[in-house]
Coordinates of C-alpha atoms in Angstrom, one line a residue:
M1 CA -20.1 50.3 -9.3
D2 CA -21.6 48.9 -5.9
F3 CA -20.4 46.1 -3.4
K4 CA -21.7 43.1 -5.1
D5 CA -21.3 44.0 -8.1
L6 CA -17.1 44.2 -6.7
I7 CA -18.4 40.9 -5.3
T8 CA -19.1 39.1 -8.6
L9 CA -16.4 40.2 -10.8
L10 CA -13.8 39.2 -8.3
A11 CA -14.9 35.5 -7.7
V12 CA -15.5 36.0 -11.4
V13 CA -11.7 36.7 -11.8
V14 CA -10.9 34.0 -9.2
V15 CA -12.8 31.2 -10.9
L16 CA -10.3 32.2 -14.8
F17 CA -7.0 32.1 -13.0
L18 CA -7.5 28.6 -10.8
S19 CA -8.8 26.8 -13.8
D20 CA -6.0 28.1 -16.0
K21 CA -3.6 27.3 -13.3
S22 CA -5.2 23.5 -13.0
S23 CA -5.0 22.7 -17.0
Y24 CA -0.7 22.3 -16.1
G25 CA -1.0 19.8 -14.1
A26 CA -1.7 16.6 -16.6
E27 CA 1.2 18.3 -18.8
G28 CA 4.9 17.4 -19.2
R29 CA 7.8 17.4 -21.0
S30 CA 8.6 14.2 -22.7
L31 CA 12.0 11.9 -22.1
S32 CA 14.8 10.4 -23.9
K33 CA 15.8 6.9 -24.3
E34 CA 18.6 7.8 -21.9
E35 CA 16.0 9.6 -18.9
D36 CA 13.6 6.8 -19.8
M37 CA 16.7 3.9 -18.9
E38 CA 17.8 6.3 -16.0
L39 CA 14.3 6.9 -14.3
E40 CA 13.7 3.2 -14.4
R41 CA 17.0 2.7 -12.8
Q42 CA 16.4 4.2 -9.9
L43 CA 13.2 2.9 -9.4
K44 CA 14.3 -0.3 -9.6
I45 CA 17.0 0.6 -6.8
L46 CA 14.3 2.1 -4.9
N47 CA 11.3 -0.9 -5.6
K48 CA 13.5 -3.6 -4.6
P49 CA 12.1 -6.7 -2.6
P50 CA 13.0 -6.7 1.4
I51 CA 16.3 -8.2 2.5
K52 CA 15.0 -10.1 5.7
T53 CA 11.6 -11.1 7.1
I54 CA 10.9 -10.9 10.9
R55 CA 8.4 -13.8 11.6
V56 CA 6.7 -13.7 14.2
S57 CA 4.7 -17.1 16.2
Y58 CA 2.1 -15.6 18.6
I59 CA 1.8 -16.7 22.1
D60 CA -1.3 -18.8 23.4
G61 CA -0.2 -17.9 27.1
F62 CA -0.8 -14.3 27.1
S63 CA -3.6 -12.5 28.9
F64 CA -5.2 -9.4 27.5
Y65 CA -6.6 -7.4 30.6
S66 CA -9.2 -4.6 30.1

């Protein structure tokens, strides 16, 4: 087996290995009703609206020099 054949074999093995690993990305386990409700509760805590909004009015008297 010469060097060119070895590189080709190595490339095929790498491609097969990576294609096998990429198939696991979209799969997951299904959640029970209790786990789903707990996840929704935690998301509501994280995504709550802001308590205070800061409003800034722009002042016309400012000059900026470049």
